[in-house]
Short mmCIF file of C-alpha atoms and ligand atoms in Angstrom, two decimals:
data_model
loop_
_atom_site.label_atom_id
_atom_site.label_comp_id
_atom_site.label_asym_id
_atom_site.label_seq_id
_atom_site.Cartn_x
_atom_site.Cartn_y
_atom_site.Cartn_z
CA UNK A 285 0.00 0.00 0.00
CA UNK A 286 1.21 3.53 -0.78
CA UNK A 287 2.06 5.50 2.36
CA UNK A 288 1.51 9.23 2.79
CA UNK A 289 5.24 10.00 2.68
CA UNK A 290 5.62 8.05 -0.53
CA UNK A 291 2.62 9.83 -2.00
CA UNK A 292 4.04 13.25 -1.05
CA UNK A 293 7.40 12.32 -2.63
CA UNK A 294 5.75 11.21 -5.85
CA UNK A 295 3.56 14.32 -5.95
CA UNK A 296 6.60 16.60 -5.51
CA UNK A 297 8.49 14.79 -8.25
CA UNK A 298 5.50 15.11 -10.56
CA UNK A 299 5.12 18.83 -9.79
CA UNK A 300 8.82 19.34 -10.67
CA UNK A 301 8.41 17.40 -13.90
CA UNK A 302 5.38 19.49 -14.97
CA UNK A 303 7.10 22.78 -13.98
CA UNK A 304 10.11 21.84 -16.11
CA UNK A 305 7.86 20.97 -19.04
CA UNK A 306 5.99 24.27 -18.77
CA UNK A 307 9.19 26.29 -18.41
CA UNK A 308 10.68 24.57 -21.42
CA UNK A 309 7.49 25.18 -23.37
CA UNK A 310 7.52 28.87 -22.49
CA UNK A 311 11.13 29.25 -23.58
CA UNK A 312 10.35 27.59 -26.88
CA UNK A 313 7.26 29.71 -27.37
CA UNK A 314 9.12 32.91 -26.47
CA UNK A 315 11.78 32.01 -29.03
CA UNK A 316 9.04 31.69 -31.68
CA UNK A 317 7.18 34.84 -30.67
CA UNK A 318 7.57 38.08 -32.53
CA UNK A 319 8.15 40.53 -29.68
CA UNK A 320 9.50 44.05 -29.29
CA UNK A 321 8.75 47.54 -30.58
CA UNK A 322 7.70 46.35 -34.01
CA UNK A 323 5.06 43.95 -32.64
CA UNK A 324 1.68 44.39 -31.00
CA UNK A 325 -0.70 41.92 -29.38
CA UNK A 326 -3.89 40.92 -31.18
CA UNK A 327 -6.91 39.10 -29.68
CA UNK A 328 -9.10 36.70 -31.67
CA UNK A 329 -12.34 37.52 -29.90
CA UNK A 330 -14.05 34.26 -30.83
CA UNK A 331 -11.41 32.37 -28.79
CA UNK A 332 -11.47 34.70 -25.78
CA UNK A 333 -13.36 33.33 -22.78
CA UNK A 334 -12.97 36.50 -20.68
CA UNK A 335 -10.82 34.82 -18.03
CA UNK A 336 -8.93 38.01 -17.02
CA UNK A 337 -5.47 36.41 -17.17
CA UNK A 338 -4.03 38.75 -19.78
CA UNK A 339 -4.83 42.06 -18.04
CA UNK A 340 -3.31 40.56 -14.88
CA UNK A 341 0.07 39.94 -16.51
CA UNK A 342 0.18 43.10 -18.64
CA UNK A 343 2.54 45.53 -16.84
CA UNK A 344 1.67 48.28 -19.29
CA UNK A 345 -2.05 48.28 -18.58
CA UNK A 346 -2.67 47.84 -22.29
CA UNK A 347 -5.62 45.43 -22.12
CA UNK A 348 -9.24 46.35 -21.46
CA UNK A 349 -12.03 43.88 -20.74
CA UNK A 350 -15.22 44.91 -22.54
CA UNK A 351 -18.76 43.57 -22.69
CA UNK A 352 -19.91 42.28 -26.07
CA UNK A 353 -23.48 41.38 -26.97
CA UNK A 354 -24.10 37.66 -27.55
CA UNK A 355 -24.26 36.71 -31.23
CA UNK A 356 -27.46 34.75 -30.83
CA UNK A 357 -30.55 36.67 -29.66
CA UNK A 358 -31.73 33.36 -28.11
CA UNK A 359 -28.92 33.45 -25.54
CA UNK A 360 -29.58 36.06 -22.90
CA UNK A 361 -26.44 36.48 -20.77
CA UNK A 362 -25.39 39.58 -18.94
CA UNK A 363 -21.70 38.83 -19.24
CA UNK A 364 -19.83 38.13 -22.45
CA UNK A 365 -16.46 39.72 -21.70
CA UNK A 366 -13.66 40.00 -24.22
CA UNK A 367 -10.11 41.29 -24.04
CA UNK A 368 -9.23 44.27 -26.23
CA UNK A 369 -5.66 45.50 -26.73
CA UNK A 370 -4.91 49.21 -26.54
CA UNK A 371 -2.38 49.27 -29.34
CA UNK A 372 -0.73 52.57 -28.33
CA UNK A 373 0.02 51.29 -24.82
CA UNK A 374 1.18 47.79 -25.84
CA UNK A 375 4.98 47.49 -25.70
CA UNK A 376 5.03 44.15 -27.51
CA UNK A 377 6.42 42.13 -24.59
CA UNK A 378 4.40 38.98 -25.43
CA UNK A 379 3.56 38.06 -21.82
CA UNK A 380 -0.19 38.02 -22.48
CA UNK A 381 0.31 35.41 -25.22
CA UNK A 382 1.89 33.04 -22.69
CA UNK A 383 -0.81 33.72 -20.10
CA UNK A 384 -3.79 33.04 -22.35
CA UNK A 385 -5.25 29.55 -21.77
CA UNK A 386 -7.11 29.47 -25.08
CA UNK A 387 -4.37 30.78 -27.41
CA UNK A 388 -6.60 33.72 -28.26
CA UNK A 389 -3.70 36.20 -28.39
CA UNK A 390 -0.97 36.43 -31.00
CA UNK A 391 1.72 38.95 -31.80
CA UNK A 392 1.42 40.73 -35.13
CA UNK A 393 3.37 43.46 -36.94
CA UNK A 394 2.60 46.87 -35.56
S1 LIG B 375 2.21 42.21 -25.44
FE1 LIG B 375 2.77 42.88 -23.35
S2 LIG B 375 2.27 45.08 -23.32
FE2 LIG B 375 1.20 44.21 -25.08
S3 LIG B 375 -0.83 43.70 -24.32
FE3 LIG B 375 0.43 41.84 -24.11
S4 LIG B 375 1.26 41.92 -22.02
FE4 LIG B 375 0.50 43.99 -22.52
S1 LIG B 376 -6.18 35.45 -21.32
FE1 LIG B 376 -7.07 34.89 -23.32
S2 LIG B 376 -9.09 34.04 -22.84
FE2 LIG B 376 -8.39 35.14 -21.01
S3 LIG B 376 -9.26 37.21 -21.22
FE3 LIG B 376 -7.21 37.28 -22.13
S4 LIG B 376 -7.52 36.84 -24.32
FE4 LIG B 376 -9.39 36.23 -23.24
#
């Protein structure tokens, strides 16, 4: 039978393994990202689920969350929030791309 200590050891090892995978993935993604003064973030609104992660990581306060009407008149929801980039304030750092769980943000030419 698995003891608690053994379980804790395995859980810690698994957490380290996942952290290393994520860190490696971020480095690879950062290497692929177009970042810097010539780039600006762009949100595909249909992929945005309004989770608030991108405004949290944006140091330049360049992302607004706005309410959008639902496309279908049959769906009556008060909240359909979407992220919108303020292009003039975006410094092209790319952090929001890494934070987005739905890959709704990409970096494009300014
Ligand atoms: S690229 Fe950087 S500055 Fe621009 S919106 Fe994303 S987090 Fe903010
Ligand atoms: S992190 Fe992605 S899904 Fe979440 S609000 Fe920003 S763009 Fe939308």
